[in-house]
Amino acid sequence: MKRIFELDPLECPKCSAQMKIKAFIHDGKEIERITKNLGLKSWIPPPKIPKTKIAA
């Protein structure tokens, strides 16, 4: 990303120190809980529904 966008996503925007990834969270409910506790807006996109063909 740094080469393409000239942005390092792991660089702290306040002090420019290098940050480290501590965990990858995949559970939508857990992400919602964490963002709510941090006072951030949380939004979970609706699940993708596969398109089905309707017989005529």
mmCIF file with all atom_site columns, C-alpha atoms in Angstrom, residues 11-45:
data_model
loop_
_atom_site.group_PDB
_atom_site.id
_atom_site.type_symbol
_atom_site.label_atom_id
_atom_site.label_alt_id
_atom_site.label_comp_id
_atom_site.label_asym_id
_atom_site.label_entity_id
_atom_site.label_seq_id
_atom_site.pdbx_PDB_ins_code
_atom_site.Cartn_x
_atom_site.Cartn_y
_atom_site.Cartn_z
_atom_site.occupancy
_atom_site.B_iso_or_equiv
_atom_site.pdbx_formal_charge
_atom_site.auth_seq_id
_atom_site.auth_comp_id
_atom_site.auth_asym_id
_atom_site.auth_atom_id
_atom_site.pdbx_PDB_model_num
ATOM 1  C CA . GLU A 1 11 ? 2.431   4.441   10.716 1.00 0.00 ? 11 GLU A CA 1
ATOM 2  C CA . CYS A 1 12 ? 0.934   6.323   13.651 1.00 0.00 ? 12 CYS A CA 1
ATOM 3  C CA . PRO A 1 13 ? -0.766  9.502   12.371 1.00 0.00 ? 13 PRO A CA 1
ATOM 4  C CA . LYS A 1 14 ? 0.120   11.353  15.599 1.00 0.00 ? 14 LYS A CA 1
ATOM 5  C CA . CYS A 1 15 ? 3.801   10.525  16.162 1.00 0.00 ? 15 CYS A CA 1
ATOM 6  C CA . SER A 1 16 ? 4.869   8.649   12.972 1.00 0.00 ? 16 SER A CA 1
ATOM 7  C CA . ALA A 1 17 ? 6.006   5.627   15.026 1.00 0.00 ? 17 ALA A CA 1
ATOM 8  C CA . GLN A 1 18 ? 5.644   2.191   13.450 1.00 0.00 ? 18 GLN A CA 1
ATOM 9  C CA . MET A 1 19 ? 2.596   0.334   14.809 1.00 0.00 ? 19 MET A CA 1
ATOM 10 C CA . LYS A 1 20 ? 2.191   -3.437  15.017 1.00 0.00 ? 20 LYS A CA 1
ATOM 11 C CA . ILE A 1 21 ? -0.823  -5.611  14.231 1.00 0.00 ? 21 ILE A CA 1
ATOM 12 C CA . LYS A 1 22 ? -1.977  -7.347  17.412 1.00 0.00 ? 22 LYS A CA 1
ATOM 13 C CA . ALA A 1 23 ? -4.957  -9.313  16.091 1.00 0.00 ? 23 ALA A CA 1
ATOM 14 C CA . PHE A 1 24 ? -7.318  -9.815  13.170 1.00 0.00 ? 24 PHE A CA 1
ATOM 15 C CA . ILE A 1 25 ? -10.945 -9.745  14.255 1.00 0.00 ? 25 ILE A CA 1
ATOM 16 C CA . HIS A 1 26 ? -13.443 -11.339 11.873 1.00 0.00 ? 26 HIS A CA 1
ATOM 17 C CA . ASP A 1 27 ? -16.557 -11.624 14.045 1.00 0.00 ? 27 ASP A CA 1
ATOM 18 C CA . GLY A 1 28 ? -18.941 -8.788  13.193 1.00 0.00 ? 28 GLY A CA 1
ATOM 19 C CA . LYS A 1 29 ? -20.547 -8.706  16.638 1.00 0.00 ? 29 LYS A CA 1
ATOM 20 C CA . GLU A 1 30 ? -17.134 -8.459  18.310 1.00 0.00 ? 30 GLU A CA 1
ATOM 21 C CA . ILE A 1 31 ? -16.109 -5.609  15.992 1.00 0.00 ? 31 ILE A CA 1
ATOM 22 C CA . GLU A 1 32 ? -19.366 -3.815  16.777 1.00 0.00 ? 32 GLU A CA 1
ATOM 23 C CA . ARG A 1 33 ? -18.772 -4.231  20.532 1.00 0.00 ? 33 ARG A CA 1
ATOM 24 C CA . ILE A 1 34 ? -15.210 -2.887  20.321 1.00 0.00 ? 34 ILE A CA 1
ATOM 25 C CA . THR A 1 35 ? -16.113 0.126   18.177 1.00 0.00 ? 35 THR A CA 1
ATOM 26 C CA . LYS A 1 36 ? -19.029 0.944   20.488 1.00 0.00 ? 36 LYS A CA 1
ATOM 27 C CA . ASN A 1 37 ? -16.731 0.825   23.538 1.00 0.00 ? 37 ASN A CA 1
ATOM 28 C CA . LEU A 1 38 ? -14.283 3.153   21.745 1.00 0.00 ? 38 LEU A CA 1
ATOM 29 C CA . GLY A 1 39 ? -17.094 5.603   21.024 1.00 0.00 ? 39 GLY A CA 1
ATOM 30 C CA . LEU A 1 40 ? -16.884 5.022   17.271 1.00 0.00 ? 40 LEU A CA 1
ATOM 31 C CA . LYS A 1 41 ? -19.753 4.488   14.870 1.00 0.00 ? 41 LYS A CA 1
ATOM 32 C CA . SER A 1 42 ? -20.163 0.850   13.997 1.00 0.00 ? 42 SER A CA 1
ATOM 33 C CA . TRP A 1 43 ? -21.993 -0.596  11.048 1.00 0.00 ? 43 TRP A CA 1
ATOM 34 C CA . ILE A 1 44 ? -22.172 -4.203  9.951  1.00 0.00 ? 44 ILE A CA 1
ATOM 35 C CA . PRO A 1 45 ? -23.086 -4.619  6.286  1.00 0.00 ? 45 PRO A CA 1
#
